[in-house]
mmCIF file of C-alpha atoms in Angstrom:
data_model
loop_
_atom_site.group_PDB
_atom_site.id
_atom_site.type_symbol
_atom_site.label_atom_id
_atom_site.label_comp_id
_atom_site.label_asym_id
_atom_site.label_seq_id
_atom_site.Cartn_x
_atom_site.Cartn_y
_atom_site.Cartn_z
ATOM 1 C CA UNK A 1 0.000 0.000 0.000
ATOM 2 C CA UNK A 2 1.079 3.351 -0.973
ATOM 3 C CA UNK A 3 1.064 5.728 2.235
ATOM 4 C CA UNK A 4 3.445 8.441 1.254
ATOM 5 C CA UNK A 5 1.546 9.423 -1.505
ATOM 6 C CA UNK A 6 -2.600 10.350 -1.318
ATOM 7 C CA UNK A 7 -3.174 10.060 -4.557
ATOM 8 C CA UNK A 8 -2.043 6.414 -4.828
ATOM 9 C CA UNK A 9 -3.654 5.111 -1.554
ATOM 10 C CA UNK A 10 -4.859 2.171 -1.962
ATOM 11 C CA UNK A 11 -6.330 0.210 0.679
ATOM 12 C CA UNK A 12 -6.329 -3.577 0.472
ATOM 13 C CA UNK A 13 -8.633 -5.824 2.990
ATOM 14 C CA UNK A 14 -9.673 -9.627 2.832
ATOM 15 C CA UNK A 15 -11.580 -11.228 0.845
ATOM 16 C CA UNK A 16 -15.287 -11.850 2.139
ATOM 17 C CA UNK A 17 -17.366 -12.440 -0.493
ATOM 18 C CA UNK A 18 -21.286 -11.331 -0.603
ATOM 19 C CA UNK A 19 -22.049 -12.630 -3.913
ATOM 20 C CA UNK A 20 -21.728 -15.741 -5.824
ATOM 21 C CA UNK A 21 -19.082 -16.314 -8.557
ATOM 22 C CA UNK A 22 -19.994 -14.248 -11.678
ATOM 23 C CA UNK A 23 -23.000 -12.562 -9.995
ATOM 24 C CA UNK A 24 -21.553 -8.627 -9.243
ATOM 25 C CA UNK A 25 -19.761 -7.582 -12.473
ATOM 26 C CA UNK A 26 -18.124 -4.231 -12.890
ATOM 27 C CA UNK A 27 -15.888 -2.771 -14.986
ATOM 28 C CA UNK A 28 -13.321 0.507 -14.201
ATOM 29 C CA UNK A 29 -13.172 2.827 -16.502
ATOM 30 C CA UNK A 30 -11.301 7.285 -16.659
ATOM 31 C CA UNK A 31 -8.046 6.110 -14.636
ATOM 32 C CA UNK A 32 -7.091 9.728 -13.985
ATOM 33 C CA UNK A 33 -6.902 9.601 -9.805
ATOM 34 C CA UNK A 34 -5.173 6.534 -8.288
ATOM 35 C CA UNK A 35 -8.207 6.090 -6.116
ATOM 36 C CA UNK A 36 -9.736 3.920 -8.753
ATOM 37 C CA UNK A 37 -7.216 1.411 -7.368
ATOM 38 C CA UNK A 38 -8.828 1.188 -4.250
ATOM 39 C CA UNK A 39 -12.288 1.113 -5.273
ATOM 40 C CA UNK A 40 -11.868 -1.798 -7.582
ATOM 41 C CA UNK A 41 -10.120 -3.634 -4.651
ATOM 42 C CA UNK A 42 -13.120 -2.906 -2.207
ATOM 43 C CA UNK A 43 -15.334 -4.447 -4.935
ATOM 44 C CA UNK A 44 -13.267 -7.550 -6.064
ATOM 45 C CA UNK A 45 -12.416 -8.270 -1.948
ATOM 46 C CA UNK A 46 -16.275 -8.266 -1.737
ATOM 47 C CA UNK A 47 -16.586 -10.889 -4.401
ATOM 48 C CA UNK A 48 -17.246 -8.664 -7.499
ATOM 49 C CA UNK A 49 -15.907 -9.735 -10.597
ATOM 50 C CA UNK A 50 -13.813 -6.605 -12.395
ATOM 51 C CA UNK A 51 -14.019 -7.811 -16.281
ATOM 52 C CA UNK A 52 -13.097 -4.797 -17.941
ATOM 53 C CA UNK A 53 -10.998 -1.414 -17.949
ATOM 54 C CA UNK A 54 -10.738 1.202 -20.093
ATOM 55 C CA UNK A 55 -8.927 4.398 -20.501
ATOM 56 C CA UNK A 56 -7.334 6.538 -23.563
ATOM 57 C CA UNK A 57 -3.874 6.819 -22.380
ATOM 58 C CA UNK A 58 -2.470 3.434 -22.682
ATOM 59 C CA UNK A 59 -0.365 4.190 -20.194
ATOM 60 C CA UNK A 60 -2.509 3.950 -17.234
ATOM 61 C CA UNK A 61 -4.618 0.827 -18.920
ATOM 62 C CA UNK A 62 -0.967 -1.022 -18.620
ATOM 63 C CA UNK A 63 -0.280 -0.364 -15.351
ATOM 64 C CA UNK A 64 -3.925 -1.258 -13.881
ATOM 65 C CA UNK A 65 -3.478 -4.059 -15.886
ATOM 66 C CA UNK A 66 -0.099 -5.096 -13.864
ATOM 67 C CA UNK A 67 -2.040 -4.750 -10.919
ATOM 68 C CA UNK A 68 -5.439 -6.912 -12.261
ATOM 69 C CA UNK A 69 -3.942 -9.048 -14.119
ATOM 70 C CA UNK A 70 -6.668 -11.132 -15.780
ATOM 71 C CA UNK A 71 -8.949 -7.603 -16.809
ATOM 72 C CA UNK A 72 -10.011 -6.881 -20.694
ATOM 73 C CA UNK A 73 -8.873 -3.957 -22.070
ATOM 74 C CA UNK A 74 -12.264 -2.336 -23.864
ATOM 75 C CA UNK A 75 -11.581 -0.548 -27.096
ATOM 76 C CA UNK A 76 -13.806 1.943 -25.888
ATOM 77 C CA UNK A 77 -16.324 2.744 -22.898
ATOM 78 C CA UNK A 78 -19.287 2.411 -25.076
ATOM 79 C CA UNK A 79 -17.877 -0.879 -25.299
ATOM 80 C CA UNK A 80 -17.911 -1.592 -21.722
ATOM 81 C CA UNK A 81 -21.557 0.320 -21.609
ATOM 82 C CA UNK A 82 -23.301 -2.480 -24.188
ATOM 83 C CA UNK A 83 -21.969 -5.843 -22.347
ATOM 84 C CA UNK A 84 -25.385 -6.217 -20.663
ATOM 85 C CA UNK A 85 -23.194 -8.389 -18.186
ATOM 86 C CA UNK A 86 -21.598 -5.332 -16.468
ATOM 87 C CA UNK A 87 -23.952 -4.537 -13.412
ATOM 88 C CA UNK A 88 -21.629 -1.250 -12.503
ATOM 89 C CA UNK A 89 -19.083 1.405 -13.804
ATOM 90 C CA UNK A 90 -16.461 2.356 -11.255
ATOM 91 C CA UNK A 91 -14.685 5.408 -12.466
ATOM 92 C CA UNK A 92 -11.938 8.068 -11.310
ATOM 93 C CA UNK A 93 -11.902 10.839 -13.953
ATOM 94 C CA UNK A 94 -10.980 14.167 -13.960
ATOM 95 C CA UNK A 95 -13.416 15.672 -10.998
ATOM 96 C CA UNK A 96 -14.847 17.844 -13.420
ATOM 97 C CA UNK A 97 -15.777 14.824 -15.940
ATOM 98 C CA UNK A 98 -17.362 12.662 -13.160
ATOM 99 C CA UNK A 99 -20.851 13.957 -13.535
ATOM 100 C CA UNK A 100 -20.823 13.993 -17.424
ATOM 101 C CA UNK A 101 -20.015 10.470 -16.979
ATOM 102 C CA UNK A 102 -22.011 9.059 -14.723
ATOM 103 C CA UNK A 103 -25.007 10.206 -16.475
ATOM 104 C CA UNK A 104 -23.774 8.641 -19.389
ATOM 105 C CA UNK A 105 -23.154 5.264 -17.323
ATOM 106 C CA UNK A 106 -26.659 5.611 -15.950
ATOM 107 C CA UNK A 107 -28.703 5.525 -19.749
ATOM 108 C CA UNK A 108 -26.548 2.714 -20.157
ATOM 109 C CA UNK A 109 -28.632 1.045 -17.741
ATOM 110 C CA UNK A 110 -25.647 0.578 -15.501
ATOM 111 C CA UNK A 111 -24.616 1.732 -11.771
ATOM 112 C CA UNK A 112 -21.912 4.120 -11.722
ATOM 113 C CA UNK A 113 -19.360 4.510 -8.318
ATOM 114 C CA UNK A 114 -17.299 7.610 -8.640
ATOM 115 C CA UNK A 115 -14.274 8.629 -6.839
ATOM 116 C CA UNK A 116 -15.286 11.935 -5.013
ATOM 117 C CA UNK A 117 -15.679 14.716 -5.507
ATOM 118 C CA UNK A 118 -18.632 13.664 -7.473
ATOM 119 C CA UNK A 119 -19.318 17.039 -9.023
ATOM 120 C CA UNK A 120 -17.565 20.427 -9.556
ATOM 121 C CA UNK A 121 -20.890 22.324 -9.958
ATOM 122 C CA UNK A 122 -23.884 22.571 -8.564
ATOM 123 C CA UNK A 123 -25.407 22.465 -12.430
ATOM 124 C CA UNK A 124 -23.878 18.781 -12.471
ATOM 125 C CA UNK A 125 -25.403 17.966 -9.567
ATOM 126 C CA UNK A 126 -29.146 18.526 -10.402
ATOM 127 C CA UNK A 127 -28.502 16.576 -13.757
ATOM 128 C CA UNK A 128 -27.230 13.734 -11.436
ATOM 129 C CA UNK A 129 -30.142 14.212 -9.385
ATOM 130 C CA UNK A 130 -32.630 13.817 -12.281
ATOM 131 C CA UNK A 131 -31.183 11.181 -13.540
ATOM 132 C CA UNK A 132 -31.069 9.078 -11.114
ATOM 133 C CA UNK A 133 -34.884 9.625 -10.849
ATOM 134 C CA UNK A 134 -35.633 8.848 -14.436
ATOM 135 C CA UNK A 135 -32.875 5.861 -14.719
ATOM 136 C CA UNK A 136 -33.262 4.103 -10.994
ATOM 137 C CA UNK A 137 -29.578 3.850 -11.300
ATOM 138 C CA UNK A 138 -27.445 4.407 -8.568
ATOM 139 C CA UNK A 139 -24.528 7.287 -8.667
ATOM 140 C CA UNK A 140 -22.167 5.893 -5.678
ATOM 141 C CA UNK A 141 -19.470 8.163 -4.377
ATOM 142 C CA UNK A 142 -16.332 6.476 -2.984
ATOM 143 C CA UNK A 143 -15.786 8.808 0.195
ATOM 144 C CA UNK A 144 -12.402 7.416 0.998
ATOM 145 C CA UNK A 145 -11.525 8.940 4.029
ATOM 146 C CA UNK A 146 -14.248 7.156 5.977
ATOM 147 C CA UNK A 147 -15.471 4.234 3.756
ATOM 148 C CA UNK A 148 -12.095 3.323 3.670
ATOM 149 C CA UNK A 149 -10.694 3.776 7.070
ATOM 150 C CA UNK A 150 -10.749 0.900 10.166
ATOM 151 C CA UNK A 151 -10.731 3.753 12.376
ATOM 152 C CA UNK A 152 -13.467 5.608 11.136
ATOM 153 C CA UNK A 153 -15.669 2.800 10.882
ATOM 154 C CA UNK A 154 -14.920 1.588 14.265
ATOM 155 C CA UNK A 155 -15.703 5.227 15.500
ATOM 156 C CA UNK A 156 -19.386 4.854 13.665
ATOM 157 C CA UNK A 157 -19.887 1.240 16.072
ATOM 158 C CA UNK A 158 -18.963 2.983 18.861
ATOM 159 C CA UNK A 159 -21.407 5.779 18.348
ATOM 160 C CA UNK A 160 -24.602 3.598 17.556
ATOM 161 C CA UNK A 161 -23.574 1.296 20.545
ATOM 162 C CA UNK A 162 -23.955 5.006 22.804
ATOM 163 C CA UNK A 163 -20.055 5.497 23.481
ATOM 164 C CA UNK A 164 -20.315 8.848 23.692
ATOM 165 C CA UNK A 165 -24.328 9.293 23.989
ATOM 166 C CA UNK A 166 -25.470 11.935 21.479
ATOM 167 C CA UNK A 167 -23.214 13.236 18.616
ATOM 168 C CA UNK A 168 -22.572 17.461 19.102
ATOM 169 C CA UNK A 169 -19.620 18.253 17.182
ATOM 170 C CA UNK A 170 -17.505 17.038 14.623
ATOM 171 C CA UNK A 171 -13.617 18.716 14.109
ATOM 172 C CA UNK A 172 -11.803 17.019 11.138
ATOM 173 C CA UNK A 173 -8.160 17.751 9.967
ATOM 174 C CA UNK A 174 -7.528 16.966 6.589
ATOM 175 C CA UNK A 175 -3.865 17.480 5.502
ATOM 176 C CA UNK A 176 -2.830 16.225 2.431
ATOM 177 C CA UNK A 177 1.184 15.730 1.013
ATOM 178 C CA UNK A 178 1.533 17.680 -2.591
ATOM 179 C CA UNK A 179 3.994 15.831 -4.474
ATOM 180 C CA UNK A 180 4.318 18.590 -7.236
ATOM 181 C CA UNK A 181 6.160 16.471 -9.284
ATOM 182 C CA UNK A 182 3.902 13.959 -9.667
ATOM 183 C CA UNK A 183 0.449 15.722 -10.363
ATOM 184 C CA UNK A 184 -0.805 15.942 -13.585
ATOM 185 C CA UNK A 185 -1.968 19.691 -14.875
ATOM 186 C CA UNK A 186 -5.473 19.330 -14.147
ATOM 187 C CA UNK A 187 -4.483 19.349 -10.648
ATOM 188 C CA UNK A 188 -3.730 23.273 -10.214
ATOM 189 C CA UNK A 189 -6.601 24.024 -12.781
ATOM 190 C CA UNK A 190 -9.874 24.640 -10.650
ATOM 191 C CA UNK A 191 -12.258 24.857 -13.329
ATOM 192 C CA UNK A 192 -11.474 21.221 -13.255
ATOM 193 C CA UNK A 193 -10.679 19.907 -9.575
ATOM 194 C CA UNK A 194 -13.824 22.199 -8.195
ATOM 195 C CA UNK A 195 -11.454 24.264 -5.391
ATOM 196 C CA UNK A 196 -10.140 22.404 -2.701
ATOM 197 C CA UNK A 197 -13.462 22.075 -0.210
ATOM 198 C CA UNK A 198 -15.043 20.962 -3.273
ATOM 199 C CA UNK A 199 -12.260 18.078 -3.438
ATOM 200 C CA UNK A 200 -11.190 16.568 -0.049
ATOM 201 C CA UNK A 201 -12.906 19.235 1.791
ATOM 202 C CA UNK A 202 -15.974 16.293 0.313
ATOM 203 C CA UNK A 203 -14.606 13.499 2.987
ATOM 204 C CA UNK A 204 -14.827 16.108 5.891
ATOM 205 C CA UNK A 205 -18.529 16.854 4.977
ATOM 206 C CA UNK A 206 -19.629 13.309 4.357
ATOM 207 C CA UNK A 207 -18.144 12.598 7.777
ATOM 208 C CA UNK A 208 -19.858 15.401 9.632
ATOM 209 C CA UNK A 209 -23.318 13.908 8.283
ATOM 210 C CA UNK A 210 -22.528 10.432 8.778
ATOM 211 C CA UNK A 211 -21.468 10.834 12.714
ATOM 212 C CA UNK A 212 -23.721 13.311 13.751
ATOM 213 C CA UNK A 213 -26.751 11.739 11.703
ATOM 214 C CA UNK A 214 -27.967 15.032 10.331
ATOM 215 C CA UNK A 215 -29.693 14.879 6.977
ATOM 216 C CA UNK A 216 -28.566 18.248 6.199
ATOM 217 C CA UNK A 217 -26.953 21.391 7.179
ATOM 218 C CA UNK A 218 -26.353 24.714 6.909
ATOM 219 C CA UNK A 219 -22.857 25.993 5.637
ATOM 220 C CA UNK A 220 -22.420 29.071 8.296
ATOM 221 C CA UNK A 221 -18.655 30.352 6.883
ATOM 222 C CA UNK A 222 -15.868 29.042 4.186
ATOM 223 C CA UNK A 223 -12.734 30.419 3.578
ATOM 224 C CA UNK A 224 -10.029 29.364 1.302
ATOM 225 C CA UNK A 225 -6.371 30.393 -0.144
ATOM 226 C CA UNK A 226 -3.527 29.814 -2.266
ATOM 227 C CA UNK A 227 -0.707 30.557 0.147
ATOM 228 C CA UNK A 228 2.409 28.788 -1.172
ATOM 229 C CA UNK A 229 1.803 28.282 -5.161
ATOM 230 C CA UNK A 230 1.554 31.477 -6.703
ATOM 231 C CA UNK A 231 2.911 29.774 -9.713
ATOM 232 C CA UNK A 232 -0.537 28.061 -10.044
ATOM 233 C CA UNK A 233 -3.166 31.345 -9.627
ATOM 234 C CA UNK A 234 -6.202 29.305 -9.758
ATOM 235 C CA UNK A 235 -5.308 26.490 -6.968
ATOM 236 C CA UNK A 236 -6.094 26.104 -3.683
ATOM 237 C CA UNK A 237 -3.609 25.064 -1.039
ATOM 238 C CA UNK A 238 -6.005 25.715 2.114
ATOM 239 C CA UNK A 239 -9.395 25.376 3.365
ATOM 240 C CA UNK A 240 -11.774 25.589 6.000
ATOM 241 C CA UNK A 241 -15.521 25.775 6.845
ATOM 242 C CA UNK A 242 -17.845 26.074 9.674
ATOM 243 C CA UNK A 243 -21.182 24.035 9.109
ATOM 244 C CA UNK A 244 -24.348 23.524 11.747
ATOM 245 C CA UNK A 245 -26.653 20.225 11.428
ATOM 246 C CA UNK A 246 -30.178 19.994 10.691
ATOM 247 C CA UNK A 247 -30.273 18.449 14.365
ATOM 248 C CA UNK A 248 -28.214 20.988 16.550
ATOM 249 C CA UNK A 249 -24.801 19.875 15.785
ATOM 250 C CA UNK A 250 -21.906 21.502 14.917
ATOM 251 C CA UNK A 251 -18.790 20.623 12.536
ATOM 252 C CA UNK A 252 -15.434 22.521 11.588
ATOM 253 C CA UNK A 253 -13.095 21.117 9.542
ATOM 254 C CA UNK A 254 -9.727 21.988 7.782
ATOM 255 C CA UNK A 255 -8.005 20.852 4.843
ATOM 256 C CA UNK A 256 -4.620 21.450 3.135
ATOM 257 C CA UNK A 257 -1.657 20.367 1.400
ATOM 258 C CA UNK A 258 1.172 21.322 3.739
ATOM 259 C CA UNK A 259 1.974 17.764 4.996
ATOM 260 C CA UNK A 260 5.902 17.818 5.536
ATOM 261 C CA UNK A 261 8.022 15.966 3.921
ATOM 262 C CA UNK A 262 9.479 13.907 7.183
ATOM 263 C CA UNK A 263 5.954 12.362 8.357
ATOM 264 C CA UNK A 264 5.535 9.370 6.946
ATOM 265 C CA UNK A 265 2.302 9.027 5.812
ATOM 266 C CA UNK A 266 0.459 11.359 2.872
ATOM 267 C CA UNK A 267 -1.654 12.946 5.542
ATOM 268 C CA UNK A 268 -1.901 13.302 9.236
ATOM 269 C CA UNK A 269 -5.778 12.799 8.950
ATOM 270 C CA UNK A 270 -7.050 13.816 12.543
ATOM 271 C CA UNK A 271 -10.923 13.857 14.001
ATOM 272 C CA UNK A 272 -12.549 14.272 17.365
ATOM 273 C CA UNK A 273 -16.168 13.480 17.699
ATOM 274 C CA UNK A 274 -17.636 15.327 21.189
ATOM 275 C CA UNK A 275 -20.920 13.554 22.011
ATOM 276 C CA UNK A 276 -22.908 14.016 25.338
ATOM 277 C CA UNK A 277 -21.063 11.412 27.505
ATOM 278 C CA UNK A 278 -17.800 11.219 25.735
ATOM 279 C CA UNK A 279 -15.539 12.280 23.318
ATOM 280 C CA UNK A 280 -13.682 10.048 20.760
ATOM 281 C CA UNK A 281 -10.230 11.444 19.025
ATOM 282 C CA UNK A 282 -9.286 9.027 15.545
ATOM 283 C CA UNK A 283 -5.653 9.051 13.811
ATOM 284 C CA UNK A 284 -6.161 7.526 10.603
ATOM 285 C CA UNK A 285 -2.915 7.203 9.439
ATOM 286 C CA UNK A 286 -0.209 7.242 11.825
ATOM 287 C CA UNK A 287 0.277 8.341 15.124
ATOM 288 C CA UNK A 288 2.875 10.268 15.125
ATOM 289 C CA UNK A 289 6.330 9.175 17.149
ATOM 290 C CA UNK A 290 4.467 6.792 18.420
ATOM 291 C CA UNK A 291 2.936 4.256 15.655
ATOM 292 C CA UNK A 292 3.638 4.555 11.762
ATOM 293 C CA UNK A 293 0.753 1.983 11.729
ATOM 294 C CA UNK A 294 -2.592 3.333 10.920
ATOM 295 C CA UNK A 295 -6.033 3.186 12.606
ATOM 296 C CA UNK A 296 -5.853 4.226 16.528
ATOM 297 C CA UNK A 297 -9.055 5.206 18.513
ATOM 298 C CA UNK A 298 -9.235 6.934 21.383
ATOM 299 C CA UNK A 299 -12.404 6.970 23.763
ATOM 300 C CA UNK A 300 -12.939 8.896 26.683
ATOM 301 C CA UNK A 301 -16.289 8.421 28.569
ATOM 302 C CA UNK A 302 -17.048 7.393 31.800
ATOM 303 C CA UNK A 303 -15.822 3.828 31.910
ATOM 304 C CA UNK A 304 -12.377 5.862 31.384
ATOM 305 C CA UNK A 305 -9.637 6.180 29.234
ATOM 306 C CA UNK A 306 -9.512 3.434 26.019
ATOM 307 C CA UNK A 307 -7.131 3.353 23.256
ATOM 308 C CA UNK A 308 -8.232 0.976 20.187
ATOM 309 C CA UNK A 309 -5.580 -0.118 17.731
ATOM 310 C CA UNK A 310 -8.071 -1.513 14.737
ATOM 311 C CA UNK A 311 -5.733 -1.714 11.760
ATOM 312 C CA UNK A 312 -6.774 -5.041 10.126
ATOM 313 C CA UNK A 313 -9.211 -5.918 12.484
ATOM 314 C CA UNK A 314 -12.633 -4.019 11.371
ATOM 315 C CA UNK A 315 -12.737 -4.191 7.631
ATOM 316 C CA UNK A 316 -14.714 -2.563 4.959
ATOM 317 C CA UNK A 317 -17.885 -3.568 4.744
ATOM 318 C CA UNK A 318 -19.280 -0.702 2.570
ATOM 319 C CA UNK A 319 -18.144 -2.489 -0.653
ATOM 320 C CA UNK A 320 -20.002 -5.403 -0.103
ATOM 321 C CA UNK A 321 -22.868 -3.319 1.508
ATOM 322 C CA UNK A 322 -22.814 -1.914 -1.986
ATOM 323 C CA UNK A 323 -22.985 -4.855 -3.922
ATOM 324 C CA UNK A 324 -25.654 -5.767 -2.224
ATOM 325 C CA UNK A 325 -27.421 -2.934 -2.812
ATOM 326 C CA UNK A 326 -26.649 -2.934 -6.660
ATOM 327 C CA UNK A 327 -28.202 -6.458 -6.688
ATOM 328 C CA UNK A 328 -31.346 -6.315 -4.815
ATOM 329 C CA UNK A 329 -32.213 -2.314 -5.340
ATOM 330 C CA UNK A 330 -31.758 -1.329 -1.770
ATOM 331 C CA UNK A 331 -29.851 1.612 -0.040
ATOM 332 C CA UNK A 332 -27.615 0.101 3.405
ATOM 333 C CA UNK A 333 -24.375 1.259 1.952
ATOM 334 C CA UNK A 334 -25.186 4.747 1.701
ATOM 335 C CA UNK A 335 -28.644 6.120 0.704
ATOM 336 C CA UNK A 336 -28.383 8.163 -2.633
ATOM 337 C CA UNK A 337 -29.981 11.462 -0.831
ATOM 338 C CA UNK A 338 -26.792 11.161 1.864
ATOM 339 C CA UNK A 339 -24.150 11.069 -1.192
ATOM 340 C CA UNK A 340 -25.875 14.021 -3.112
ATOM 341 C CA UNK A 341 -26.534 16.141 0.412
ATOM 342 C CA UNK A 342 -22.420 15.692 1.390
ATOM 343 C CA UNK A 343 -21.523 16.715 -2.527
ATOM 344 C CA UNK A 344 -24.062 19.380 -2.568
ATOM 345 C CA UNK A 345 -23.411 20.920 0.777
ATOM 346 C CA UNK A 346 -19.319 21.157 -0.197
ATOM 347 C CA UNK A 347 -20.281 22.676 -3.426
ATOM 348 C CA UNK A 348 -21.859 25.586 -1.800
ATOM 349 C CA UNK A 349 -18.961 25.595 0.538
ATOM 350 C CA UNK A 350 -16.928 26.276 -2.316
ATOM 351 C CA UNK A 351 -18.979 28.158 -4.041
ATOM 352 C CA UNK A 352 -19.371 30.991 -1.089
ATOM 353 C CA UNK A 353 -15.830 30.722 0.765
ATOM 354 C CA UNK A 354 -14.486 34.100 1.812
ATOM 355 C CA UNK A 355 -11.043 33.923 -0.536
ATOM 356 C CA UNK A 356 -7.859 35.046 1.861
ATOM 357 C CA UNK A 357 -5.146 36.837 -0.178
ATOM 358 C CA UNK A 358 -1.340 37.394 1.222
ATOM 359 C CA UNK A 359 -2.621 41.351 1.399
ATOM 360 C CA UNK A 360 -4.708 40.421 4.330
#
């Protein structure tokens, strides 16, 4: 697994199949973020069978292909979109292509799983939304920082079992390591990555909803700036926002892409969830000079002090929660209104974020 680098972080679980042999069939198509990677290995660990991948740059077909060996390379998408076998299309384009896609995917009569950020306008959104109405098809969105993350899900057990009693706030750190060199130009263009609460300030929101159970919220104040790359005028190196729950509760969160070089992990992803009786702190990826290892849990409620080391020992049960779901038409994954409410409520974050110049 990749840890030094985001972009190639690729989580890989056990196998624990939810389907029979030739029943789930998917195909991964737009290989432009290396999260694809970890999507098709939630999917194939959870017994779905990846038959095809396509891409125009040849380049990025032949190294997927290295690391499914076994895949067909389409000549096309539209080839992938008429083998009636193919159940859904998992796809990481450019952020700005995923909802163009997906809607194509969906008249295809297909299910479409999208690396996030789904959208990079509210305009894309609505056409998602109606879409999905006319098609039935389902437009999955592979938040990453908690579908894919022991700790995070461990944190979600602890809160239904009453841990902490009832969810208040939500405070989620976000850093992310840059690795100029090896970002490709649509990174630093925003028209096409959406501005940076668009992009991973997406995980932060989906997070805030998921914990504190709200259905929706209300963005109270954004701000974002470009504070170290004045070579790219349109990118964004830093984030924030300020939201409040339909329910009372409150969330901040910060991202950025200031991770040093000397930790040793892409991101020092932090979060502390305060709840009534408790309060639980997650370190996703490392905890620093003490574990390089991922996934440690703290909880602090009235039984005490408890520290949780769950790296390798919860799983991922969202992929097969989505096959599932795919299958038999349900929503226990993630229900279609919570992916669109987390991608709608970071476009507006974008979309009305104070912008901080060096002048100020």
């Amino acid at each position: 697994m990749q840890k030094s680098d985001g972009m190639n972080y690729a989580p890989v679980g056990t196998f624990n199949s939810v389907c029979q042999p030739g029943e789930f069939i998917f195909a991964a198509a737009a290989l432009d973020h290396g999260h694809i990677y970890g999507m098709c290995n939630g999917l194939r660990e959870a017994g779905g069978e990846l038959k095809w991948v396509y891409d125009p740059d040849p380049k990025k077909v032949d190294t997927f292909v290295s690391k499914f060996p076994g895949v067909r390379v389409a000549s096309s998408l539209e080839e992938i979109l008429q083998d009636s076998e193919v159940k859904l299309v998992a796809a990481a384009a450019i952020p700005s292509d995923r909802g163009p896609l997906g809607l194509k995917v969906m008249d295809s009569g297909k299910d479409y799983f999208t690396d996030k950020a789904p959208f990079t306008t509210l305009e894309q959104l609505e056409a998602a939304r109606e879409k999905v109405a006319e098609t039935k098809q389902k437009y999955a969105v592979y938040y990453s920082e908690r579908l894919h993350s022991e700790s995070s899900i461990f944190a979600e057990q602890l809160i239904k079992q009453g841990a902490i009693g009832r969810v208040l706030q939500v405070i989620g750190l976000g850093p992310h390591r840059i690795n100029l060199s090896s970002r490709p130009d649509w990174f630093f263009e925003k028209e096409k990555f959406g501005g940076i609460l668009c992009d991973i300030g997406s995980h932060q929101i989906e997070q805030f909803l998921q914990f504190t159970g709200a259905k929706d919220a209300k963005v109270v104040h954004s701000k974002i700036a470009n504070y170290n790359y004045p070579q790219y005028p349109t990118f964004e190196d830093f984030g924030d926002a300020t939201l409040v729950g339909d329910n009372g509760a409150t969330g901040y969160f910060r991202v950025d892409w200031f991770t040093p070089d000397g930790l040793s992990t892409w991101g020092d992803g932090r979060m502390t969830i305060l709840g009534t009786e408790g309060y639980i702190e997650l370190r996703k990826y490392v905890d620093i000079a003490r574990e390089q290892t991922s996934n440690h849990v703290y909880l602090v409620n009235k039984d005490g002090e408890q520290h949780f080391a769950v790296n390798g020992q919860v799983g991922y049960p969202y992929f097969g929660q989505l096959i599932l779901d795919c299958l038999h038409r349900t929503e226990n994954a993630m229900t279609q209104e919570h992916a669109f409410k987390a991608a709608e409520l970071c476009l507006i974050a974008q979309r009305d974020a104070m912008r901080i110049t060096s002048e100020q």
